[in-house]
Coordinates of C-alpha atoms (C1' of nucleotides) in Angstrom, one line a residue:
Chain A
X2 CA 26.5 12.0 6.7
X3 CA 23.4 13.7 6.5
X4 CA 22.5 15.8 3.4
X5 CA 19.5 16.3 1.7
X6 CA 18.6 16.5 -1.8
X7 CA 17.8 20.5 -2.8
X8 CA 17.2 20.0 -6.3
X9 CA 13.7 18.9 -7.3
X10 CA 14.2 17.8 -11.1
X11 CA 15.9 15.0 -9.9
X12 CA 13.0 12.6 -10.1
X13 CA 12.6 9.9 -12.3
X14 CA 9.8 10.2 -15.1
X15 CA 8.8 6.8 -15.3
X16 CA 7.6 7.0 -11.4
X17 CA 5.6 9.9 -11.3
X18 CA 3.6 8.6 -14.2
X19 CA 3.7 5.1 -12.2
X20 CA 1.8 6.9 -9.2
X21 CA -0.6 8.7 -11.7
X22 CA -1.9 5.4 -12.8
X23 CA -2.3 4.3 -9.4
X24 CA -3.6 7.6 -8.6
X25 CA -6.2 6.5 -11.3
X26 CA -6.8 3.1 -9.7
X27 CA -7.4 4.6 -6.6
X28 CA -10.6 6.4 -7.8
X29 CA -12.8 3.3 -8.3
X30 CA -12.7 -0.6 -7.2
X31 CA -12.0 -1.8 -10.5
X32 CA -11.4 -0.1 -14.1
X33 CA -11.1 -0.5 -17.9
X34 CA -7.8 0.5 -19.7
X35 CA -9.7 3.1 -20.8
X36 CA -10.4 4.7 -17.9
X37 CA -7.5 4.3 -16.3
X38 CA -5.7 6.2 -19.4
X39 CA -7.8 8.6 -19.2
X40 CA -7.4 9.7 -15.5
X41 CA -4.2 9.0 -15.8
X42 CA -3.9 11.1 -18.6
X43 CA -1.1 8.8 -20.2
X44 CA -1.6 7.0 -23.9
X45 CA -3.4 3.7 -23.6
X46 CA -0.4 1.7 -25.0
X47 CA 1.7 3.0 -21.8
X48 CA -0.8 2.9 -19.4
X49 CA -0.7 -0.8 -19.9
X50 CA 2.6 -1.2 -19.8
X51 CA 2.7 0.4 -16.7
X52 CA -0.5 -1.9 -15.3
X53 CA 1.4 -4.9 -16.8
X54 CA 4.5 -4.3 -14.7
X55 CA 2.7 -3.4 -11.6
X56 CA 1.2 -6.8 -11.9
X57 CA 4.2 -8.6 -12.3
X58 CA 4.7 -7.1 -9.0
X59 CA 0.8 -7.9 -7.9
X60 CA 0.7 -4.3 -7.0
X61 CA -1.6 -3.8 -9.7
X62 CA -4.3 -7.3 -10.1
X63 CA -7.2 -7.4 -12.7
X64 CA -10.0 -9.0 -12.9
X65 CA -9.9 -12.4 -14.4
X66 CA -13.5 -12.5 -15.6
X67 CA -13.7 -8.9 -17.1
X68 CA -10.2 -7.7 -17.4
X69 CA -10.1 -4.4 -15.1
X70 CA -7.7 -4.0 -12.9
X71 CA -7.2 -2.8 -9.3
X72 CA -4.6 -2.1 -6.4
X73 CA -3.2 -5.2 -5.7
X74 CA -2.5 -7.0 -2.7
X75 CA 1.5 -5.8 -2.1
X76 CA 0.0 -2.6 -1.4
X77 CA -1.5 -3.9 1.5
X78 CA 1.1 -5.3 2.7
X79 CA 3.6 -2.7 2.1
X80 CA 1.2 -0.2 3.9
X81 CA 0.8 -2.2 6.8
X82 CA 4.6 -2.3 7.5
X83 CA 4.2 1.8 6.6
X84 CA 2.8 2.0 9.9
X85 CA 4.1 -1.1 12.0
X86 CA 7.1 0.8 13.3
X87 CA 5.9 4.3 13.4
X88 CA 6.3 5.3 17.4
X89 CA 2.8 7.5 16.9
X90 CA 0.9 4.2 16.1
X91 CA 2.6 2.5 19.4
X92 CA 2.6 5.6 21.5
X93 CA -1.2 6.8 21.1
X94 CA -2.6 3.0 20.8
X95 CA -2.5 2.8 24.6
X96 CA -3.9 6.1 25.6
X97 CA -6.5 4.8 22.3
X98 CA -7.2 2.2 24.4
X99 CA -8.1 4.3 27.1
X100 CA -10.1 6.4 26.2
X101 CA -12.4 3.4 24.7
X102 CA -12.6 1.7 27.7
X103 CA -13.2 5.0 29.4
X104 CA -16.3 6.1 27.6
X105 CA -17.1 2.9 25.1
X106 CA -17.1 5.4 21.7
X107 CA -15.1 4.9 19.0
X108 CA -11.6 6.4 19.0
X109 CA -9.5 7.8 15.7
X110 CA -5.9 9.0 15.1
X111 CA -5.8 10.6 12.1
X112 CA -3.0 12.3 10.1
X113 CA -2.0 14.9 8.1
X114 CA -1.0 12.7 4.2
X115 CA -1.1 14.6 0.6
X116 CA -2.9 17.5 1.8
X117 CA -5.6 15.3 3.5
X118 CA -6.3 13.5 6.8
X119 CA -6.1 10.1 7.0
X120 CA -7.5 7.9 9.2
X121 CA -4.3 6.0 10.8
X122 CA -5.9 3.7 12.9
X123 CA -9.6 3.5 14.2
X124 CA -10.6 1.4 17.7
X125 CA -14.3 0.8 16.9
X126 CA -16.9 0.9 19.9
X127 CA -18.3 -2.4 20.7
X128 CA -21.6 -1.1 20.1
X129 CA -23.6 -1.3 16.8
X130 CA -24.1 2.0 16.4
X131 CA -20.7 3.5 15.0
X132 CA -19.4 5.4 12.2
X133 CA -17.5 2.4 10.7
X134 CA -14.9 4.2 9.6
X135 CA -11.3 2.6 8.2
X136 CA -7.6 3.3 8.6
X137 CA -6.8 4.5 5.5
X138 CA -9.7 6.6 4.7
X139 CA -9.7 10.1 4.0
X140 CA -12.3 12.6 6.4
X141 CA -12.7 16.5 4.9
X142 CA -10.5 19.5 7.2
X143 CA -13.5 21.4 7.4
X144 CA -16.2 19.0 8.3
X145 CA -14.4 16.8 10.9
X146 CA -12.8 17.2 14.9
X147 CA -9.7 15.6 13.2
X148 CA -9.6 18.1 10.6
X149 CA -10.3 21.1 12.6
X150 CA -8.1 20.1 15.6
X151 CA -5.4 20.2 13.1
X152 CA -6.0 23.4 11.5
X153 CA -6.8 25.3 14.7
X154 CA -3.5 24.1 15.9
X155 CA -1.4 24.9 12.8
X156 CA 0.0 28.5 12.1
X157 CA -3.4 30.6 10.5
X158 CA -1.8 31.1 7.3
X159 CA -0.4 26.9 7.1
X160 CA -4.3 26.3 7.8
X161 CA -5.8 29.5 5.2
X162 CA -4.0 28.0 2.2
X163 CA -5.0 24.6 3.2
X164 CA -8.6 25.8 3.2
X165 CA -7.8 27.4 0.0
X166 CA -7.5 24.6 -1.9
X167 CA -11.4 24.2 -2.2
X168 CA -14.9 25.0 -1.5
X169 CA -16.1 24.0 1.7
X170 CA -18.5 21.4 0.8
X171 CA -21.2 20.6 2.8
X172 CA -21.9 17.0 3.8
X173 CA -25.0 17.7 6.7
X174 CA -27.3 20.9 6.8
X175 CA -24.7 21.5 10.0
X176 CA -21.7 21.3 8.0
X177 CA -19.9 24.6 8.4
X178 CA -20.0 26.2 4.4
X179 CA -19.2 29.1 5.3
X180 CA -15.1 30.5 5.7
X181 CA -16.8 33.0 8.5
X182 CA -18.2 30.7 10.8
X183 CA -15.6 28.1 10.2
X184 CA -12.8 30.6 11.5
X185 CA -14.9 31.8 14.2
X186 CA -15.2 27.8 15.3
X187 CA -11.3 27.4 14.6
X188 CA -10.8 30.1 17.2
X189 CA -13.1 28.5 19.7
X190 CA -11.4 25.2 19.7
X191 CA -8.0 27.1 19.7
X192 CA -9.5 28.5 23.3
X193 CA -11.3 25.4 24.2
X194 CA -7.9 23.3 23.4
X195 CA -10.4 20.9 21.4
X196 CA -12.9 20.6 18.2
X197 CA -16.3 19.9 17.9
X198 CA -17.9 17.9 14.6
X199 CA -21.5 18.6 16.2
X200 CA -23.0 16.2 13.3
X201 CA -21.0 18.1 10.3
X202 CA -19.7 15.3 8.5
X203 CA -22.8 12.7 8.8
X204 CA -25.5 13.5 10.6
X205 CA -26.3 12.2 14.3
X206 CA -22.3 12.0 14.7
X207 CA -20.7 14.0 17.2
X208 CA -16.9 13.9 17.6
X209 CA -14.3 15.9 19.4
X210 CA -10.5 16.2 18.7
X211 CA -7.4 17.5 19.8
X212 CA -3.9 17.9 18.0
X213 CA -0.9 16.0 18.6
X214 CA 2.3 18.0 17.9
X215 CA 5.6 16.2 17.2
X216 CA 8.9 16.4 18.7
X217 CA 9.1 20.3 16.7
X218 CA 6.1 21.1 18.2
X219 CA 4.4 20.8 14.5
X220 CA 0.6 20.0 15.2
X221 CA 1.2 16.3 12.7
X222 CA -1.4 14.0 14.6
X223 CA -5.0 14.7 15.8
X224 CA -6.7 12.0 18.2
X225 CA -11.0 11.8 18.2
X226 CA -13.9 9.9 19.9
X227 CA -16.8 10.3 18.0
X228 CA -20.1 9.0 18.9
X229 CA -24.0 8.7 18.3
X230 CA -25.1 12.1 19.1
X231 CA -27.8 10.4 21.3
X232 CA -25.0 9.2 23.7
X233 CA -22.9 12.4 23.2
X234 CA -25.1 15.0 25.0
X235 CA -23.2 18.6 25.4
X236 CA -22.6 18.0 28.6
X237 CA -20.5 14.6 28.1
X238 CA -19.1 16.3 24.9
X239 CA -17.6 18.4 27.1
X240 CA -16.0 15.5 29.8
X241 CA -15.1 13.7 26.5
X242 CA -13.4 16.5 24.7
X243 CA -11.4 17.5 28.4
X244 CA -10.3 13.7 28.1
X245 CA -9.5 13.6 24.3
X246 CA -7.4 16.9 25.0
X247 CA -5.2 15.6 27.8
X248 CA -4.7 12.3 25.8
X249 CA -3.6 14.0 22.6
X250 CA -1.2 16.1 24.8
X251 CA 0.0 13.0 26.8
X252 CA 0.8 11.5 23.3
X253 CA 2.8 14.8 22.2
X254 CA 4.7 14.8 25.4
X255 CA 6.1 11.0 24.3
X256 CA 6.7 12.2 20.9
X257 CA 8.9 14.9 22.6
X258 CA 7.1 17.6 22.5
Chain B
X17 CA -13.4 -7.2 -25.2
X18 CA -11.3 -9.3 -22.9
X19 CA -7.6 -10.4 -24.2
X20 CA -4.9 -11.3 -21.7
X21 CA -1.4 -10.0 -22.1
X22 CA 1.2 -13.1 -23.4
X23 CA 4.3 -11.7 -23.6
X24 CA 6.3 -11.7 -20.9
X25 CA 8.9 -8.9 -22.0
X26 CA 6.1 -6.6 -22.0
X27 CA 7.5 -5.2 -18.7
X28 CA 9.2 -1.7 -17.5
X29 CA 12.6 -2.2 -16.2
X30 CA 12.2 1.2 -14.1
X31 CA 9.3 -0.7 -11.9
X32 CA 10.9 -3.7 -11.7
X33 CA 13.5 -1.9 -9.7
X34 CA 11.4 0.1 -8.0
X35 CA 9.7 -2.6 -7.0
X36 CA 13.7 -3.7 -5.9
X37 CA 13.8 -0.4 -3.7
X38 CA 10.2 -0.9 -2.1
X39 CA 11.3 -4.5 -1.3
X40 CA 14.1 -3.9 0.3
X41 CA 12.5 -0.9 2.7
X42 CA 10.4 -3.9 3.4
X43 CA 13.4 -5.7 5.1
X44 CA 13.5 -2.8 7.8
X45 CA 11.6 -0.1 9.1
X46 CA 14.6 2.7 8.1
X47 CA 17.6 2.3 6.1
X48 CA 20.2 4.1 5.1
X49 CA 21.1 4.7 0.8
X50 CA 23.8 2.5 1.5
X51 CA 21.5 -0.8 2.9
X52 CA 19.5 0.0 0.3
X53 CA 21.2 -0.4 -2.5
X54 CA 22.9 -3.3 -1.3
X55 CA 19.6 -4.8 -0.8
X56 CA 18.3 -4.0 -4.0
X57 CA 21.4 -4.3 -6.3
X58 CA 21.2 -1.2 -7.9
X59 CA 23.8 1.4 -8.1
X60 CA 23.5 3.9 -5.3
X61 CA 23.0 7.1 -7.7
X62 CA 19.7 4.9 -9.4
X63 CA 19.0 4.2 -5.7
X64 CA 18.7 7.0 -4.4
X65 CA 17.3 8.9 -7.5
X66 CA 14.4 6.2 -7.0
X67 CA 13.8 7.0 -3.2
X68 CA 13.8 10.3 -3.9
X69 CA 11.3 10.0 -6.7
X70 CA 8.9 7.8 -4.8
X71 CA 9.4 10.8 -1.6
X72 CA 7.5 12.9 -3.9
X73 CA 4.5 10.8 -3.7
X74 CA 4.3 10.3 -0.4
X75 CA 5.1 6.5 -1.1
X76 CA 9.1 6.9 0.9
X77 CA 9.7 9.1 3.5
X78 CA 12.6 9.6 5.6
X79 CA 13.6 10.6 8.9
X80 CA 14.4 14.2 8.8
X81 CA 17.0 13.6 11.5
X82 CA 19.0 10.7 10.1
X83 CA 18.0 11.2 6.6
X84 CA 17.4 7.4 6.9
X85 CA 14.4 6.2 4.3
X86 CA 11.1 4.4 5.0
X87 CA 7.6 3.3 3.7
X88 CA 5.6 6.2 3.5
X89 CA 2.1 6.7 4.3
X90 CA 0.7 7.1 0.6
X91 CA 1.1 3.4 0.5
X92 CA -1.0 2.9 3.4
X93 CA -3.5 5.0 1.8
X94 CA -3.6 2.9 -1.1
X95 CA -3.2 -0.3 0.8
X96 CA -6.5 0.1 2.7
X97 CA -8.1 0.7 -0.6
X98 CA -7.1 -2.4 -2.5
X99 CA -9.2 -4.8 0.3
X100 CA -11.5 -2.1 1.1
X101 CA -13.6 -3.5 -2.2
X102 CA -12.6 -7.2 -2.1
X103 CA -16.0 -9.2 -2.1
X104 CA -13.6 -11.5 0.6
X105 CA -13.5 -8.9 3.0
X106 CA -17.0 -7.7 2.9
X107 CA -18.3 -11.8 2.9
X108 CA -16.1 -13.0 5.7
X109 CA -16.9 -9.9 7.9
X110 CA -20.0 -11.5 9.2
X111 CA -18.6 -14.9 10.1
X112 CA -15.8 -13.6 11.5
X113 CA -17.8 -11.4 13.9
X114 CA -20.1 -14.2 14.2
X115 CA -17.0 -16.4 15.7
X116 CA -15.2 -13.8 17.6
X117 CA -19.0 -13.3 19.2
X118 CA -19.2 -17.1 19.7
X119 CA -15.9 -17.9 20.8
X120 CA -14.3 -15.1 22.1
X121 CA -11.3 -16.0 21.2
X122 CA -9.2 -14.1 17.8
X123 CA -10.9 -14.7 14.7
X124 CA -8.4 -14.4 11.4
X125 CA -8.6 -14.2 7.8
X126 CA -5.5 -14.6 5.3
X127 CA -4.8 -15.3 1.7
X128 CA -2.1 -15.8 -0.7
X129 CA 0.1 -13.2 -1.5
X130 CA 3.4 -13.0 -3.3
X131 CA 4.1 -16.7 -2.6
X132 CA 3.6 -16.3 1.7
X133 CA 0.4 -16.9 3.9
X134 CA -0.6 -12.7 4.5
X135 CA -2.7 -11.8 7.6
X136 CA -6.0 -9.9 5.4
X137 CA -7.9 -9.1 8.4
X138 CA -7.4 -9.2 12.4
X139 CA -11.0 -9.4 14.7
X140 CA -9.2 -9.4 18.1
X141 CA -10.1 -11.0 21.0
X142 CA -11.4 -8.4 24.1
X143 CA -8.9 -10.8 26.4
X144 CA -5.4 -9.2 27.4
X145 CA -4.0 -12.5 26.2
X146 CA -4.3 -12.1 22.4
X147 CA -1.5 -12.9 20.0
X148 CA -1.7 -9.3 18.4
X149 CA -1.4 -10.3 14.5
X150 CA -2.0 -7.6 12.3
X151 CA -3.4 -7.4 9.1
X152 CA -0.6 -7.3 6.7
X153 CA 2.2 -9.7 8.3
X154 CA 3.2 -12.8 6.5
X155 CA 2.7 -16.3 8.5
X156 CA 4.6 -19.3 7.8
X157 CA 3.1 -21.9 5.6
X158 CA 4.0 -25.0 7.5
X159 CA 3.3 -23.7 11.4
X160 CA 0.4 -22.0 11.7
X161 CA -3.4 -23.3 11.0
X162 CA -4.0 -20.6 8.0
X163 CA -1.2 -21.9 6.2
X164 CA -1.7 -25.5 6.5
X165 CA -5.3 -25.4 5.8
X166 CA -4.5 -23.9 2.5
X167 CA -1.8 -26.3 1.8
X168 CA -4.1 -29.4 2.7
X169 CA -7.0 -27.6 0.3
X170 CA -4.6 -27.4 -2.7
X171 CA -3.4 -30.0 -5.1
X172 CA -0.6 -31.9 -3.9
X173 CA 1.5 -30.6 -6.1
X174 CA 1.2 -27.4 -5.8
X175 CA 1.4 -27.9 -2.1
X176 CA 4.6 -29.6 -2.4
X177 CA 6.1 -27.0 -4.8
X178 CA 5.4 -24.3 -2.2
X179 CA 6.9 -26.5 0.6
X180 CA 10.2 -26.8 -1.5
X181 CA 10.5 -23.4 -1.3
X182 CA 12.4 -23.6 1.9
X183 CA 13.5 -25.7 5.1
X184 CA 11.1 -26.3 7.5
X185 CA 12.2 -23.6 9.9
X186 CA 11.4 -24.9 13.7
X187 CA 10.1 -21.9 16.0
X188 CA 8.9 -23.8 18.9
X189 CA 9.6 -27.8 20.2
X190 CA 6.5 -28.4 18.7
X191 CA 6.8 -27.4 15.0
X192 CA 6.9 -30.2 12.3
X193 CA 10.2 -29.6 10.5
X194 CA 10.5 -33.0 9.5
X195 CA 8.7 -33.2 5.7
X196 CA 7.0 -36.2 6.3
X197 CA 5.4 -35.7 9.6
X198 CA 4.2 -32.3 8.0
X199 CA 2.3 -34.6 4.8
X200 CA 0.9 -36.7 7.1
X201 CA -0.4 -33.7 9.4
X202 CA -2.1 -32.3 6.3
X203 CA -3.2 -35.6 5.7
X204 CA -5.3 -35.8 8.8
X205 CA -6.3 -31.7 8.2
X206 CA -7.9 -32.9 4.9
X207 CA -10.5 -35.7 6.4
X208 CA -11.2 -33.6 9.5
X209 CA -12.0 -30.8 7.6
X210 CA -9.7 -28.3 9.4
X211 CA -6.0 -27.8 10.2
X212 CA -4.8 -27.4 13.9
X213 CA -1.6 -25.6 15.1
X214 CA -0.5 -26.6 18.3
X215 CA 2.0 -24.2 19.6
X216 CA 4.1 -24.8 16.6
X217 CA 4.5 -21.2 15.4
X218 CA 3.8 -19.4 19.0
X219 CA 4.5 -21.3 22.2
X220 CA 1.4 -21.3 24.1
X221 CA -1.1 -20.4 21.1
X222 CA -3.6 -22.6 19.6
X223 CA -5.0 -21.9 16.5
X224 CA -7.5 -23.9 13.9
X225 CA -8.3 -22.9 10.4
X226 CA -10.2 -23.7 7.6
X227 CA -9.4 -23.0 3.7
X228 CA -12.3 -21.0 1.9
X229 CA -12.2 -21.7 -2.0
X230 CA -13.2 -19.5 -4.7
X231 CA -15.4 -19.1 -7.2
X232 CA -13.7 -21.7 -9.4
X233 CA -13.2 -24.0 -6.3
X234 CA -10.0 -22.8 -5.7
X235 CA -8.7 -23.0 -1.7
X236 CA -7.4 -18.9 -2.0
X237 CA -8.5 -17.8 1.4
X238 CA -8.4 -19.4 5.2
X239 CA -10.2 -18.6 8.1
X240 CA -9.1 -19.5 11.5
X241 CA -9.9 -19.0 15.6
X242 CA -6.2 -18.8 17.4
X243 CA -6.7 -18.6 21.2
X244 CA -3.7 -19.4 24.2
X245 CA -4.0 -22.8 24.8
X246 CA -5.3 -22.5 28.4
X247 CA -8.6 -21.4 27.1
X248 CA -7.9 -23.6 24.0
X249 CA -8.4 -27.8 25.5
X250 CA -8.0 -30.0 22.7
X251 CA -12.1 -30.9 23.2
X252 CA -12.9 -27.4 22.8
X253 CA -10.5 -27.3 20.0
X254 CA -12.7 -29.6 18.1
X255 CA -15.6 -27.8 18.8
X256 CA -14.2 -24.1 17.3
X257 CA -12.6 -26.5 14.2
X258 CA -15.8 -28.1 13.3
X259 CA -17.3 -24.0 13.4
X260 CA -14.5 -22.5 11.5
X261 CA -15.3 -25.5 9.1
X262 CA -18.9 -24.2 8.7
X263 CA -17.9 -20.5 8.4
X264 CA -15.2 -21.4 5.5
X265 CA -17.4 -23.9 3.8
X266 CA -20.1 -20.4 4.2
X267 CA -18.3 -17.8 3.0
X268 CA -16.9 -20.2 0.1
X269 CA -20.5 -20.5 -1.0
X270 CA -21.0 -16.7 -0.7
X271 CA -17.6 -16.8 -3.5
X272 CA -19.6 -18.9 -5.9
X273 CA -17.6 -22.0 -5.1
Chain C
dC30 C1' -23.9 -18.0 -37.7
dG31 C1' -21.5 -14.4 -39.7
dA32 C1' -20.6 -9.4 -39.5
dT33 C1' -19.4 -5.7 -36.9
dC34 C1' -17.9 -3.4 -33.0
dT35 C1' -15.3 -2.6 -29.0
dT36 C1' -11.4 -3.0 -26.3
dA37 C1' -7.0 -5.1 -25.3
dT38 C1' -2.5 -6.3 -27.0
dT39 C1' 1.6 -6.1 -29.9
dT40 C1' 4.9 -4.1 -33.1
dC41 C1' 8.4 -1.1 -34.3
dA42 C1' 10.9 3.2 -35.6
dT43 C1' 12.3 7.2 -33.0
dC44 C1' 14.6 9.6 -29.6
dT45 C1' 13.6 10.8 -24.7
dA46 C1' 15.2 10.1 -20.5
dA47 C1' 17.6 6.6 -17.4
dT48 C1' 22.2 5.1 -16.0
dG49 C1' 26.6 4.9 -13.2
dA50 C1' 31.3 6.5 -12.6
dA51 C1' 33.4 10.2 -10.8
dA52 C1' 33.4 14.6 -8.7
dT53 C1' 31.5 17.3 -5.1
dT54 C1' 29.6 18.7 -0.9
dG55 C1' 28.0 18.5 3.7
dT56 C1' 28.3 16.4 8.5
dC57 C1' 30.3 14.2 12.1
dA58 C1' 34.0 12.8 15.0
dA59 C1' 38.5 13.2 16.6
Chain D
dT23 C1' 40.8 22.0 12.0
dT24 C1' 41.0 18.2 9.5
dG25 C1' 39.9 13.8 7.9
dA26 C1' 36.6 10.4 7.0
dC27 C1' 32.3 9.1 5.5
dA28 C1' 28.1 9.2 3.3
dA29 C1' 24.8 11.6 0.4
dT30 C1' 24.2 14.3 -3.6
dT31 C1' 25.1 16.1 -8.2
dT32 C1' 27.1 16.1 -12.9
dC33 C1' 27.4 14.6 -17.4
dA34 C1' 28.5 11.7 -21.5
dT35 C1' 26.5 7.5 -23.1
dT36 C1' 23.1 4.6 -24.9
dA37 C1' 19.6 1.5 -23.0
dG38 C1' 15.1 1.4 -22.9
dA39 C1' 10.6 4.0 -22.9
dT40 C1' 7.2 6.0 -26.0
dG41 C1' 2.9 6.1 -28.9
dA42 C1' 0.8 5.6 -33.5
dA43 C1' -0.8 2.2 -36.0
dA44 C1' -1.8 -2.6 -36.8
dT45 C1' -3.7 -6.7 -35.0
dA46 C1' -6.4 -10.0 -32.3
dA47 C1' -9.9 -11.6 -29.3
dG48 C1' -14.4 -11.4 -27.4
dA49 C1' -19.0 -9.4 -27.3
dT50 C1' -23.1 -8.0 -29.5
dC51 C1' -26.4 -7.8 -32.9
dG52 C1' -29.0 -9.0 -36.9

DNA sequence: CGATCTTATTTCATCTAATGAAATTGTCAA
DNA sequence: TTGACAATTTCATTAGATGAAATAAGATCG
């Protein structure tokens, strides 16, 4: 029954240049034809077409006053049921909860999608002070507990070619630039059994993460609490990260670990 | 500069039945090629050649052990981007916090998509006895306080076009499923100023909501408070309806209305 | 108020690339 | 082992996608 496809030129034209134009869209709120040809790198007569039909479809919407277009609304809803029925979402959210209620920072699961993490769902602290960050959103490997959890669980060379793919950019003067130090922190959260993002990706943040492996044991998921670095001392970093660790492992074990 | 597209043949058959495939993966959260197509009404071969061009982008996935197909996460990516820039969003935020601070009680925000009432954003009540909506789910037009707002906002017409749609499907004692008590319900929603649902979509839940119009006066958004009615009497009722009222009529100022 | 410019939309001849019936292959269950 | 079932691949056919060029609608400027 089960059999899966081996040969990769079996892929329809039409849809890979349907995801480059959303690809395009997905760059700025709202865009001209133009620009979204151009990104999209498809002739300005198809790129329409394409926009046209994705309307039809209010995947794509424009602008009524100007024109431009932008994601439409079915993606929202076709994302959301993306996730409804995913058991990580409904396994982690309570041990999510937990760990909110245990220390009152904000907690992230994050996973691994196109060669980035994404932010798949964020419990916000009640207080004002928080990172505001979205489900959805997109955090750098290098820069981030979620990212480094997930690379100093991975196999070194799965995480080498991933760091590869770019320059490490830096976001904070913190912000680990160089490959050096970055491996030297990977192995210390290998030891530790968590990261630390001690203000690397915006400053006066402090996070900690750990990995959560899949049934295979592949390190997929990474779970975070990340707070105001004036109500993350060292010391409760430490009680945080311990916490965060056992979570994420709790969380595996359900997946089947 | 700005020229809307007429022709309605100006459409690519390859997204229109993509959008079949995506729409039918809506219907459940894995399917096998078979379901699909059925669903869809394409041939299995153009089935399956579509799933297997939308894996490549992240935008279908399937379960490695079944082979069974899904939503992938790329749509959840681009999901979260298409409200993330929505002046509605941003606007509303505010008063919805302001209400959930107020009230206590769930705070929610929908619009119209694809025909249906769609959930855009969830503030949740800190009480274990929440309704647990999410962003992204579909309400029904005639049973809940979002929906009826918005019909009671709209021209009558329109209202009644979107009514004929379908029965009036009954999912507790208490929903209207007879037409005319439902007119005269949004009858008495239009001089109050807000619609109330009284356990006729979720026994025990109370909700009231309030339509928010847009820039060109048109009733596209609704706000609402939904609470269990315990903490819900009918005088306190009145009280959250008349401050939902104020928050719509607020954030429809905000719009330009 | 008209001319000009910019950008979106439409047309249409060409031929790429999508289709689906049938054959094949892999898995599961008996 | 052997069917039975479902997924995958092949391939001849032609539907339907493409893009260059023409056109149209606003916007801007003099």
């Amino acid at each position: 029954m089960v059999r899966r496809a081996e040969q990769s030129n079996y892929s329809l034209e039409s849809i890979d240049r349907m995801a480059l134009v959303l690809k395009a869209l997905e760059q700025a709120p709202e865009q001209t034809l133009e620009q979204i040809a151009r990104l999209s790198g498809l002739n300005e007569s198809t790129a329409l077409r394409y926009l046209l039909s994705l309307s039809k479809h209010e995947m794509v919407e424009r602008n009524e006053a100007s024109g431009r277009f932008r994601l439409g609304l079915s993606l929202f809803r076709l994302g959301s049921r993306s996730i409804e029925y995913r058991d990580i979402v409904t396994l982690s959210l309570p041990v999510m909860e937990r760990l909110l209620a245990q220390f009152g920072e904000s907690v992230n699961l994050a996973t691994r999608q196109q060669g980035q993490v994404m932010l798949l769902r964020v419990l916000e602290s009640a207080t004002p002070t928080r990172k505001g960050a979205k489900a959805g959103e997109t955090d750098a490997w290098h820069a981030t507990s979620l990212g480094k959890a997930l690379l100093a669980a991975m196999p070194g060379a799965e995480a080498t070619s991933i760091l590869k793919g770019g320059p490490l950019a830096a976001y904070t003067p913190t912000t680990l630039t160089r490959y050096d130090d970055l491996l030297r922190d990977l192995e210390r959260a290998q030891t530790r059994g968590y990261a630390i993002d001690d203000e690397e990706s915006v400053e006066g943040l402090r996070c900690v993460g750990a990995a959560i492996r899949d049934h295979a044991g592949v390190p997929r998921y990474a779970l975070s609490v990340s707070g105001p670095k004036s109500r993350m001392p060292y010391q409760r970093t430490e009680e945080i990260g311990t916490a965060v660790m056992k979570g994420a492992a709790e969380v595996s074990r359900a997946l089947g670990a």
